Structures are given as C-alpha cells and as structure tokens.
mmCIF file of C-alpha atoms and ligand atoms in Angstrom:
data_model
loop_
_atom_site.group_PDB
_atom_site.id
_atom_site.type_symbol
_atom_site.label_atom_id
_atom_site.label_comp_id
_atom_site.label_asym_id
_atom_site.label_seq_id
_atom_site.Cartn_x
_atom_site.Cartn_y
_atom_site.Cartn_z
ATOM 1 C CA MET G 1393 -3.700 -8.013 -19.557
ATOM 2 C CA SER G 1394 -1.732 -10.836 -21.015
ATOM 3 C CA ALA G 1395 0.289 -12.371 -17.571
ATOM 4 C CA GLY G 1396 -1.696 -14.750 -16.041
ATOM 5 C CA LEU G 1397 -3.021 -14.251 -12.293
ATOM 6 C CA THR G 1398 -0.280 -14.569 -9.342
ATOM 7 C CA ARG G 1399 -1.386 -15.058 -5.866
ATOM 8 C CA ARG G 1400 -0.428 -11.634 -5.103
ATOM 9 C CA GLU G 1401 -2.343 -10.182 -8.421
ATOM 10 C CA LEU G 1402 -5.179 -12.384 -7.224
ATOM 11 C CA LEU G 1403 -5.479 -10.701 -3.921
ATOM 12 C CA ARG G 1404 -5.166 -7.266 -5.429
ATOM 13 C CA LEU G 1405 -8.170 -8.130 -7.618
ATOM 14 C CA ALA G 1406 -9.835 -9.365 -4.468
ATOM 15 C CA CYS G 1407 -9.122 -6.291 -2.871
ATOM 16 C CA ILE G 1408 -10.720 -4.192 -5.513
ATOM 17 C CA GLY G 1409 -13.787 -6.525 -5.808
ATOM 18 C CA SER G 1410 -14.180 -6.720 -1.831
ATOM 19 C CA ALA G 1411 -14.540 -2.751 -2.083
ATOM 20 C CA ALA G 1412 -17.205 -2.897 -4.947
ATOM 21 C CA ALA G 1413 -18.581 -5.665 -2.822
ATOM 22 C CA ALA G 1414 -18.775 -3.754 0.208
ATOM 23 C CA VAL G 1415 -20.565 -0.993 -1.848
ATOM 24 C CA ALA G 1416 -22.327 -3.134 -3.554
ATOM 25 C CA PRO G 1417 -25.246 -0.319 -4.942
ATOM 26 C CA VAL G 1418 -22.470 1.262 -6.806
ATOM 27 C CA GLU G 1419 -20.890 -1.766 -8.203
ATOM 28 C CA THR G 1420 -22.482 -1.484 -11.309
ATOM 29 C CA ALA G 1421 -21.712 1.942 -11.780
ATOM 30 C CA THR G 1422 -18.169 1.281 -10.692
ATOM 31 C CA ALA G 1423 -17.964 -1.300 -13.253
ATOM 32 C CA ALA G 1424 -18.963 1.048 -16.083
ATOM 33 C CA VAL G 1425 -16.371 3.110 -15.405
ATOM 34 C CA HIS G 1426 -13.164 0.912 -15.856
ATOM 35 C CA SER G 1427 -13.006 1.193 -19.788
ATOM 36 C CA GLU G 1428 -10.588 -0.813 -21.671
ATOM 37 C CA LYS G 1429 -8.833 2.281 -22.546
ATOM 38 C CA PRO G 1430 -8.948 4.819 -19.843
ATOM 39 C CA GLN G 1431 -8.807 8.503 -21.161
ATOM 40 C CA ALA G 1432 -6.484 11.110 -19.645
ATOM 41 C CA ALA G 1433 -7.845 14.028 -17.811
ATOM 42 C CA PRO G 1434 -8.290 16.860 -20.245
ATOM 43 C CA GLY G 1435 -5.424 18.945 -18.258
ATOM 44 C CA ALA G 1436 -3.370 15.658 -17.189
ATOM 45 C CA VAL G 1437 0.055 16.621 -15.936
ATOM 46 C CA GLY G 1438 2.967 14.286 -15.962
ATOM 47 C CA MET G 1439 6.446 13.442 -15.441
ATOM 48 C CA LEU G 1440 9.028 11.957 -17.983
ATOM 49 C CA TYR G 1441 12.090 10.207 -16.454
ATOM 50 C CA ASP G 1442 14.982 9.173 -18.591
ATOM 51 C CA ALA G 1443 17.086 6.658 -16.602
ATOM 52 C CA THR G 1444 20.137 7.342 -19.222
ATOM 53 C CA VAL G 1445 20.341 10.895 -18.310
ATOM 54 C CA CYS G 1446 19.939 10.532 -14.294
ATOM 55 C CA THR G 1447 23.215 10.805 -12.560
ATOM 56 C CA GLY G 1448 21.951 9.424 -9.165
ATOM 57 C CA CYS G 1449 22.733 12.755 -7.244
ATOM 58 C CA LYS G 1450 19.319 12.394 -5.386
ATOM 59 C CA ALA G 1451 18.781 16.201 -5.371
ATOM 60 C CA CYS G 1452 15.319 15.042 -6.334
ATOM 61 C CA MET G 1453 14.899 13.165 -3.407
ATOM 62 C CA ALA G 1454 16.076 15.989 -0.821
ATOM 63 C CA ALA G 1455 13.353 18.484 -3.007
ATOM 64 C CA CYS G 1456 10.636 16.102 -2.087
ATOM 65 C CA ASN G 1457 11.121 15.799 1.419
ATOM 66 C CA GLN G 1458 11.653 19.645 1.941
ATOM 67 C CA VAL G 1459 8.682 20.644 -0.168
ATOM 68 C CA ASN G 1460 6.483 17.969 1.359
ATOM 69 C CA GLU G 1461 7.788 18.725 5.038
ATOM 70 C CA LEU G 1462 9.164 15.150 5.417
ATOM 71 C CA PRO G 1463 11.728 14.389 8.080
ATOM 72 C CA ALA G 1464 15.078 12.563 6.469
ATOM 73 C CA ASP G 1465 15.068 8.962 7.067
ATOM 74 C CA SER G 1466 18.997 8.214 8.235
ATOM 75 C CA ALA G 1467 17.965 5.031 9.846
ATOM 76 C CA GLY G 1468 19.966 3.219 7.372
ATOM 77 C CA SER G 1469 22.943 5.291 7.334
ATOM 78 C CA GLY G 1470 23.612 5.598 10.821
ATOM 79 C CA GLY G 1471 22.393 8.934 11.205
ATOM 80 C CA LEU G 1472 24.572 10.559 8.555
ATOM 81 C CA TYR G 1473 22.312 10.900 5.364
ATOM 82 C CA HIS G 1474 18.768 10.764 4.327
ATOM 83 C CA ALA G 1475 19.228 7.252 2.652
ATOM 84 C CA PRO G 1476 15.942 5.167 2.815
ATOM 85 C CA LEU G 1477 16.418 1.878 1.328
ATOM 86 C CA ASP G 1478 13.001 2.179 -0.115
ATOM 87 C CA LEU G 1479 9.451 4.155 -0.204
ATOM 88 C CA ASN G 1480 8.257 4.520 3.196
ATOM 89 C CA SER G 1481 6.408 6.852 5.346
ATOM 90 C CA LYS G 1482 9.104 9.512 5.253
ATOM 91 C CA THR G 1483 9.995 9.104 1.619
ATOM 92 C CA LYS G 1484 7.647 9.774 -1.523
ATOM 93 C CA ASN G 1485 10.320 9.658 -4.058
ATOM 94 C CA ILE G 1486 13.524 7.391 -4.148
ATOM 95 C CA ILE G 1487 16.690 6.982 -6.447
ATOM 96 C CA LYS G 1488 17.693 3.402 -6.870
ATOM 97 C CA LEU G 1489 20.596 1.647 -8.554
ATOM 98 C CA TYR G 1490 20.212 -1.440 -10.654
ATOM 99 C CA GLN G 1491 23.369 -3.427 -11.518
ATOM 100 C CA ALA G 1492 23.249 -6.170 -13.928
ATOM 101 C CA PRO G 1493 24.716 -9.496 -12.336
ATOM 102 C CA ASN G 1494 28.265 -9.876 -14.066
ATOM 103 C CA ALA G 1495 27.488 -7.836 -17.260
ATOM 104 C CA GLY G 1496 28.587 -4.625 -15.821
ATOM 105 C CA LYS G 1497 25.419 -2.665 -17.006
ATOM 106 C CA TRP G 1498 23.593 -0.444 -14.415
ATOM 107 C CA SER G 1499 21.034 2.059 -14.048
ATOM 108 C CA PHE G 1500 19.475 4.263 -11.776
ATOM 109 C CA VAL G 1501 15.664 4.523 -11.311
ATOM 110 C CA LYS G 1502 13.244 7.043 -9.745
ATOM 111 C CA ARG G 1503 10.409 5.990 -7.976
ATOM 112 C CA GLN G 1504 7.159 7.343 -6.801
ATOM 113 C CA CYS G 1505 3.438 7.128 -7.406
ATOM 114 C CA MET G 1506 2.522 6.676 -10.989
ATOM 115 C CA HIS G 1507 -0.626 8.621 -10.999
ATOM 116 C CA CYS G 1508 -2.437 5.734 -13.163
ATOM 117 C CA LEU G 1509 -5.306 6.483 -15.555
ATOM 118 C CA ASP G 1510 -7.339 4.157 -13.857
ATOM 119 C CA PRO G 1511 -5.706 3.834 -10.323
ATOM 120 C CA ALA G 1512 -6.358 0.665 -8.544
ATOM 121 C CA CYS G 1513 -5.730 2.225 -5.149
ATOM 122 C CA VAL G 1514 -8.840 4.516 -5.894
ATOM 123 C CA SER G 1515 -10.720 1.361 -6.847
ATOM 124 C CA GLY G 1516 -9.382 -0.704 -3.652
ATOM 125 C CA CYS G 1517 -10.352 2.088 -0.981
ATOM 126 C CA PRO G 1518 -13.978 1.464 0.205
ATOM 127 C CA PHE G 1519 -14.020 4.954 1.710
ATOM 128 C CA GLU G 1520 -13.276 7.346 -1.481
ATOM 129 C CA ALA G 1521 -9.943 8.656 0.756
ATOM 130 C CA LEU G 1522 -7.858 8.061 -2.639
ATOM 131 C CA SER G 1523 -9.450 9.898 -5.532
ATOM 132 C CA LYS G 1524 -8.362 11.117 -9.212
ATOM 133 C CA ASP G 1525 -8.243 14.722 -9.636
ATOM 134 C CA PRO G 1526 -10.795 15.332 -12.316
ATOM 135 C CA GLU G 1527 -8.537 18.346 -14.001
ATOM 136 C CA LYS G 1528 -4.844 17.342 -13.719
ATOM 137 C CA GLY G 1529 -5.459 13.412 -12.921
ATOM 138 C CA VAL G 1530 -3.231 13.650 -9.638
ATOM 139 C CA VAL G 1531 -4.132 10.758 -7.561
ATOM 140 C CA ARG G 1532 -4.661 12.389 -4.061
ATOM 141 C CA TRP G 1533 -5.239 11.075 -0.445
ATOM 142 C CA ASP G 1534 -8.166 12.303 1.784
ATOM 143 C CA GLY G 1535 -7.344 11.737 5.368
ATOM 144 C CA SER G 1536 -10.742 12.725 6.519
ATOM 145 C CA ARG G 1537 -12.256 9.834 4.864
ATOM 146 C CA CYS G 1538 -9.389 7.511 5.623
ATOM 147 C CA ILE G 1539 -9.887 4.675 8.292
ATOM 148 C CA GLY G 1540 -6.234 3.305 7.626
ATOM 149 C CA CYS G 1541 -7.525 -0.313 6.403
ATOM 150 C CA ARG G 1542 -4.619 -0.294 3.811
ATOM 151 C CA TYR G 1543 -6.498 -1.642 1.326
ATOM 152 C CA CYS G 1544 -4.991 0.941 -1.163
ATOM 153 C CA GLU G 1545 -1.259 -0.629 -0.201
ATOM 154 C CA ILE G 1546 -2.497 -3.889 -1.603
ATOM 155 C CA ALA G 1547 -4.250 -2.671 -4.549
ATOM 156 C CA CYS G 1548 -1.472 -1.019 -5.820
ATOM 157 C CA PRO G 1549 0.476 -3.006 -8.621
ATOM 158 C CA PHE G 1550 3.760 -0.574 -8.175
ATOM 159 C CA GLN G 1551 3.651 -0.898 -4.362
ATOM 160 C CA ILE G 1552 3.545 2.601 -3.837
ATOM 161 C CA PRO G 1553 1.084 3.718 -0.679
ATOM 162 C CA LYS G 1554 2.982 3.515 2.442
ATOM 163 C CA PHE G 1555 1.541 3.669 6.041
ATOM 164 C CA GLU G 1556 2.602 5.751 8.813
ATOM 165 C CA TRP G 1557 3.260 3.091 11.512
ATOM 166 C CA ASP G 1558 4.679 5.429 13.960
ATOM 167 C CA LYS G 1559 2.099 7.898 14.497
ATOM 168 C CA TRP G 1560 -0.908 7.772 16.319
ATOM 169 C CA ASN G 1561 -2.907 8.962 13.786
ATOM 170 C CA PRO G 1562 -1.381 7.426 10.797
ATOM 171 C CA ARG G 1563 -1.548 8.866 7.351
ATOM 172 C CA ILE G 1564 -0.998 6.934 4.005
ATOM 173 C CA VAL G 1565 1.928 8.573 2.194
ATOM 174 C CA LYS G 1566 2.373 8.753 -1.402
ATOM 175 C CA CYS G 1567 3.299 11.360 -3.994
ATOM 176 C CA GLU G 1568 0.559 13.690 -4.414
ATOM 177 C CA PHE G 1569 2.557 15.684 -7.487
ATOM 178 C CA CYS G 1570 3.098 18.377 -4.976
ATOM 179 C CA ILE G 1571 -0.127 19.652 -5.786
ATOM 180 C CA THR G 1572 -1.135 21.854 -3.059
ATOM 181 C CA GLN G 1573 2.344 23.137 -2.477
ATOM 182 C CA ARG G 1574 3.270 23.786 -6.046
ATOM 183 C CA LEU G 1575 0.985 22.877 -8.885
ATOM 184 C CA GLU G 1576 -1.801 25.056 -7.569
ATOM 185 C CA LYS G 1577 0.404 28.141 -7.380
ATOM 186 C CA GLY G 1578 1.593 27.505 -11.060
ATOM 187 C CA GLU G 1579 4.988 26.042 -10.042
ATOM 188 C CA GLN G 1580 6.382 22.583 -10.811
ATOM 189 C CA PRO G 1581 7.006 19.858 -8.544
ATOM 190 C CA GLY G 1582 9.962 19.782 -6.070
ATOM 191 C CA CYS G 1583 11.867 16.982 -7.725
ATOM 192 C CA THR G 1584 11.724 17.999 -11.369
ATOM 193 C CA GLY G 1585 12.544 21.595 -10.628
ATOM 194 C CA ALA G 1586 15.581 20.256 -8.319
ATOM 195 C CA CYS G 1587 17.012 17.857 -11.167
ATOM 196 C CA PRO G 1588 20.247 19.477 -12.423
ATOM 197 C CA THR G 1589 20.298 17.072 -15.453
ATOM 198 C CA GLY G 1590 16.746 17.209 -16.591
ATOM 199 C CA ALA G 1591 16.477 13.521 -16.015
ATOM 200 C CA VAL G 1592 13.029 14.091 -14.882
ATOM 201 C CA ILE G 1593 10.707 16.670 -16.326
ATOM 202 C CA PHE G 1594 7.464 17.983 -15.893
ATOM 203 C CA GLY G 1595 4.648 18.753 -18.258
ATOM 204 C CA LYS G 1596 1.384 18.128 -19.734
ATOM 205 C CA ARG G 1597 1.230 14.001 -20.166
ATOM 206 C CA ASP G 1598 0.620 14.486 -24.007
ATOM 207 C CA ALA G 1599 3.441 16.584 -24.735
ATOM 208 C CA LEU G 1600 5.676 14.431 -22.546
ATOM 209 C CA LEU G 1601 4.811 11.456 -24.449
ATOM 210 C CA ALA G 1602 5.524 13.183 -27.471
ATOM 211 C CA GLU G 1603 9.038 14.145 -26.267
ATOM 212 C CA ALA G 1604 9.902 10.756 -25.059
ATOM 213 C CA LYS G 1605 8.807 9.236 -28.564
ATOM 214 C CA ARG G 1606 11.095 11.939 -30.105
ATOM 215 C CA ARG G 1607 14.022 10.907 -28.158
ATOM 216 C CA ILE G 1608 13.464 7.267 -29.091
ATOM 217 C CA ALA G 1609 13.096 8.187 -32.706
ATOM 218 C CA ALA G 1610 16.303 10.274 -32.499
ATOM 219 C CA SER G 1611 18.225 7.389 -30.831
ATOM 220 C CA PRO G 1612 17.560 4.148 -32.425
ATOM 221 C CA GLY G 1613 18.418 1.150 -30.025
ATOM 222 C CA LYS G 1614 19.206 3.274 -27.272
ATOM 223 C CA TYR G 1615 16.295 2.796 -25.265
ATOM 224 C CA PHE G 1616 14.676 -0.648 -24.183
ATOM 225 C CA GLU G 1617 12.438 -2.021 -26.666
ATOM 226 C CA ASN G 1618 12.261 1.511 -28.364
ATOM 227 C CA ARG G 1619 9.302 1.906 -25.787
ATOM 228 C CA VAL G 1620 7.860 4.204 -23.190
ATOM 229 C CA TYR G 1621 6.887 2.711 -20.159
ATOM 230 C CA GLY G 1622 3.586 3.959 -18.607
ATOM 231 C CA GLU G 1623 2.134 4.924 -22.487
ATOM 232 C CA LYS G 1624 0.060 1.649 -21.967
ATOM 233 C CA ASP G 1625 1.242 -0.073 -19.027
ATOM 234 C CA ALA G 1626 -1.557 -0.812 -16.510
ATOM 235 C CA GLY G 1627 -4.300 1.066 -18.580
ATOM 236 C CA GLY G 1628 -1.462 4.043 -18.832
ATOM 237 C CA THR G 1629 0.153 6.376 -16.192
ATOM 238 C CA GLN G 1630 1.221 10.368 -15.788
ATOM 239 C CA VAL G 1631 4.640 9.090 -15.193
ATOM 240 C CA PHE G 1632 6.609 7.837 -18.114
ATOM 241 C CA TYR G 1633 9.879 6.322 -18.173
ATOM 242 C CA LEU G 1634 12.650 5.760 -21.022
ATOM 243 C CA ALA G 1635 15.833 3.142 -19.955
ATOM 244 C CA ALA G 1636 18.244 1.281 -21.390
ATOM 245 C CA VAL G 1637 17.797 -1.739 -19.451
ATOM 246 C CA PRO G 1638 14.714 -3.954 -19.137
ATOM 247 C CA PHE G 1639 12.138 -2.022 -17.091
ATOM 248 C CA LYS G 1640 11.433 -5.239 -15.031
ATOM 249 C CA ASP G 1641 14.941 -4.978 -13.729
ATOM 250 C CA LEU G 1642 14.298 -1.546 -12.577
ATOM 251 C CA GLY G 1643 11.503 -2.744 -10.676
ATOM 252 C CA LEU G 1644 8.585 -1.592 -13.175
ATOM 253 C CA PRO G 1645 6.492 -4.513 -13.020
ATOM 254 C CA GLU G 1646 4.874 -6.226 -16.470
ATOM 255 C CA LEU G 1647 1.259 -5.768 -16.179
ATOM 256 C CA GLY G 1648 -0.157 -5.855 -19.603
ATOM 257 C CA THR G 1649 -2.443 -3.021 -21.070
ATOM 258 C CA ASP G 1650 -5.454 -3.435 -19.055
ATOM 259 C CA SER G 1651 -6.058 -1.408 -16.004
ATOM 260 C CA ILE G 1652 -6.034 -3.352 -12.750
ATOM 261 C CA PRO G 1653 -9.663 -2.309 -11.782
ATOM 262 C CA TYR G 1654 -10.783 -3.104 -15.451
ATOM 263 C CA TYR G 1655 -9.344 -6.388 -15.269
ATOM 264 C CA ALA G 1656 -10.503 -6.660 -11.892
ATOM 265 C CA THR G 1657 -14.151 -6.015 -13.334
ATOM 266 C CA LYS G 1658 -13.549 -8.539 -16.030
ATOM 267 C CA VAL G 1659 -12.766 -11.382 -13.649
ATOM 268 C CA ASN G 1660 -15.531 -10.742 -11.062
ATOM 269 C CA ALA G 1661 -17.616 -10.923 -14.371
ATOM 270 C CA LYS G 1662 -16.870 -14.380 -14.915
ATOM 271 C CA LEU G 1663 -16.870 -15.402 -10.892
ATOM 272 C CA TYR G 1664 -20.327 -14.128 -10.764
ATOM 273 C CA LYS G 1665 -21.091 -15.902 -13.818
ATOM 274 C CA TRP G 1666 -19.847 -19.154 -13.487
ATOM 275 C CA LEU G 1667 -19.254 -19.633 -9.576
ATOM 276 C CA SER G 1668 -22.109 -18.169 -7.781
ATOM 277 C CA GLY G 1669 -20.199 -14.724 -7.314
ATOM 278 C CA PRO G 1670 -20.895 -13.472 -3.975
ATOM 279 C CA LEU G 1671 -19.503 -16.464 -2.220
ATOM 280 C CA VAL G 1672 -16.776 -16.587 -4.000
ATOM 281 C CA LEU G 1673 -15.976 -13.053 -3.748
ATOM 282 C CA TYR G 1674 -16.740 -13.377 0.196
ATOM 283 C CA GLY G 1675 -14.328 -15.887 0.211
ATOM 284 C CA ILE G 1676 -11.390 -14.444 -1.519
ATOM 285 C CA LEU G 1677 -12.129 -11.208 0.444
ATOM 286 C CA ALA G 1678 -11.381 -13.172 3.670
ATOM 287 C CA LEU G 1679 -8.029 -14.612 1.984
ATOM 288 C CA ALA G 1680 -7.168 -10.801 1.556
ATOM 289 C CA VAL G 1681 -8.085 -9.759 4.965
ATOM 290 C CA ASN G 1682 -6.169 -12.587 6.527
ATOM 291 C CA ARG G 1683 -3.100 -11.779 4.238
ATOM 292 C CA ASN G 1684 -3.670 -8.351 5.374
ATOM 293 C CA TRP G 1685 -3.500 -8.668 8.908
ATOM 294 C CA LYS G 1686 -0.459 -10.906 8.800
ATOM 295 C CA HIS G 1687 1.307 -8.453 6.970
ATOM 296 C CA HIS G 1688 0.107 -5.665 9.655
ATOM 297 C CA ARG G 1689 1.314 -7.785 12.501
ATOM 298 C CA HIS G 1690 4.544 -8.336 10.919
ATOM 299 C CA GLU G 1691 5.300 -4.666 10.030
ATOM 300 C CA GLN G 1692 3.836 -3.701 13.705
ATOM 301 C CA GLU G 1693 6.335 -6.210 15.353
ATOM 302 C CA GLN G 1694 9.159 -4.970 13.008
ATOM 303 C CA HIS G 1695 8.372 -1.831 13.959
ATOM 304 C CA GLU G 1696 7.892 -2.210 18.071
ATOM 305 C CA ALA G 1697 11.659 -4.381 17.765
ATOM 306 C CA LYS G 1698 12.749 -1.025 16.573
ATOM 307 C CA GLY G 1699 11.588 0.632 19.673
ATOM 308 C CA GLY G 1700 8.698 2.717 17.850
ATOM 309 C CA LEU G 1701 5.570 3.710 19.687
ATOM 310 C CA PRO G 1702 3.085 0.850 20.028
ATOM 311 C CA GLU G 1703 0.659 1.087 17.072
ATOM 312 C CA GLN G 1704 -2.589 2.996 17.789
ATOM 313 C CA LEU G 1705 -5.134 1.131 15.520
HETATM 314 S S1 SF4 A 2020 0.684 3.894 -8.451
HETATM 315 FE FE1 SF4 A 2020 -0.466 3.055 -7.132
HETATM 316 S S2 SF4 A 2020 -0.800 4.421 -5.657
HETATM 317 FE FE2 SF4 A 2020 -0.099 5.615 -7.396
HETATM 318 S S3 SF4 A 2020 -2.315 5.933 -8.401
HETATM 319 FE FE3 SF4 A 2020 -1.360 3.810 -9.357
HETATM 320 S S4 SF4 A 2020 -2.506 2.610 -7.820
HETATM 321 FE FE4 SF4 A 2020 -2.549 4.486 -6.885
HETATM 322 S S1 SF4 A 2021 5.882 15.332 -7.333
HETATM 323 FE FE1 SF4 A 2021 6.392 15.832 -5.234
HETATM 324 S S2 SF4 A 2021 5.703 14.455 -4.159
HETATM 325 FE FE2 SF4 A 2021 5.645 13.440 -6.110
HETATM 326 S S3 SF4 A 2021 7.865 12.741 -6.294
HETATM 327 FE FE3 SF4 A 2021 8.235 14.697 -6.987
HETATM 328 S S4 SF4 A 2021 8.590 16.050 -5.208
HETATM 329 FE FE4 SF4 A 2021 8.056 14.290 -4.424
HETATM 330 S S1 SF4 A 2022 17.946 14.801 -9.496
HETATM 331 FE FE1 SF4 A 2022 17.891 14.094 -11.391
HETATM 332 S S2 SF4 A 2022 19.999 13.458 -12.004
HETATM 333 FE FE2 SF4 A 2022 19.641 13.987 -9.550
HETATM 334 S S3 SF4 A 2022 18.980 11.596 -9.058
HETATM 335 FE FE3 SF4 A 2022 17.105 13.231 -9.263
HETATM 336 S S4 SF4 A 2022 16.606 12.539 -11.124
HETATM 337 FE FE4 SF4 A 2022 18.952 11.575 -11.129
#
C-alpha cells in the first residue's frame, strides 16, 4: 500500500488486528491466509459498472430493493420517492451524481459492496459472521453469528456495511450479490438484470475484466487513467469500475494494491517486532472501541431525535 496511514486507516487496522488478538490461537493461521496477491475464487462472479454508459435512471436501485424485499427509503423526499442520500439499512445499492466544481463535468456512480478478494470486513469480524463464499466469492453475512459489534463497518475501506438501528434485532445490511434470491437459481442479480443501458453487467470476474480492458483499448483516452478500478485496488475486488472522471471523485478511495488484511498483517508484524506487540495492540483496540462507542451513541441520538425506537442492544 503506497499511501501513508491516516487516523481512520489506523483504526481499521486496529479493528482487524483486535479481531486477530481476540482469537489469538488462530492469528498465525489468519496471517498466513492474507497473501500479497489474493486469488479470486474459482467461479468468482462479478459486476462491471461503466459510469460513461449510466443514465442515472435508478432502475437498478428499485430492482435491488424489490429483489431484497427492502422498504423504500423516502425520508429525504417527503415520502414521494425512494430517494436515499446514501447506503443505509434500507439501501444496498445507490446511484449518486458527481459534479466537478466549475468544470461542467459530471458522472453517475453506482455504489454497493465490492466483494473484495480479501475482505477487511471478514477479517474484522471476531465471530465469523461475515464470510466469503468459496465458489463464487460473494461476501455473505450470517445473522446467527453476528453480535452487532459493528467491527465490519469500521474495517470496510469502502464504508459499505450498515446497521439496522430501528430494529429490535438489528442486521448488518449490505449487498450479497442476490446470491440466495437469484444466483443460486441460475439468475443474474436484480440490479444488472434491470439496467436498461448495460451500464452495469453481470458475469464471471475474468470475463468482465477482459471486457473492461477491451473497452479501454477500443476508446483510448476515454477512461480515467485507462484503468479498471477493482482489478488490483485493495488487493482486487469482484466489482469493477470504468469512469471518465477520477475514481476518488466518485467516492472510490485510493487504497493501493495491498488488501487491508494483508497490510494489517504487515503492520502488526512490525508492531510486535519493535514495540512489545500485545500492549500496543490492546492500546489501539481501546482507541477503536472508544471511537466505535462514540459513533454508536451519535447514530443512536440521531435516530432517537427522528422519533425512532430506542436502540435495543
Ligand atoms: S466492500 Fe467492504 S463490506 Fe464489501 S467485501 Fe469489501 S470490506 Fe467487505
Ligand atoms: S447484486 Fe443484488 S443486492 Fe447487490 S446491488 Fe445488485 S441487486 Fe442489490
Ligand atoms: S439502471 Fe443502469 S443506467 Fe439506470 S441508473 Fe442503474 S446502472 Fe445507471
């Protein structure tokens, strides 16, 4: 990873490290799993989103909610439209608009889980409530294991998992590639099936990567940096992006090519080597827990201010 550690990244690494510390006997094994170049699952599926083709019609958003039986989020539109401002516990998929200041340039962007090849959410969860499907590579959530600690939220470098604050038995909500509703029935996900322009398409990861590179070769200079976001970013993902504007302007962070868990393994190794590891690790863990708790209180207060149910955990 080329970028230096920011405070947020340090907390994420601490979260991942704390999960490893909490299950110390498996730490060695966990560390061994995080390779410098994580490999895709044999039948890895994927999604290719080409922002230059997207018209912002949001058919994919409506389809996502229908297939996943999620209610409309009309809080920001006075009850008129499903118009969430961001991903939330009712929204696994969102189309956002980017406008360059004063330059007249704009682009839509679709956001959902990236289904990372080496997911930080999986490493950050101390109870294995998140896991990567060994065949298709889909990152899934198991409610029977989750205790609602929300470490996955902190660990995810794309800020994807969301917590159901308004439920007595909250879930972690994120895109699971419609695996039970569609993939296991041999059908494609709701969003890709609904897109009328082909801006987002479904397929095998390898085939989608080849298609993305074909488009770049066919239109030199059209795409930002002639690059496919997700090919190597954060160790590689199963969702790819093509865009005419800088990826970071679309909310896609510059994370370097190491996966977060691999990077955390390297940082932990250095901490252990030079600074009496366990003490440092527990210190960082305390920071993460403190920050998590403050954020938790803030979200709870916001929710209660809107008149929601008191939080149950
Ligand atoms: S984008 Fe976040 S939630 Fe999705 S697999 Fe990657 S780390 Fe997990
Ligand atoms: S794959 Fe399914 S859950 Fe994920 S964004 Fe598309 S419709 Fe939503
Ligand atoms: S359905 Fe396709 S064109 Fe419409 S907003 Fe979604 S990705 Fe863009």
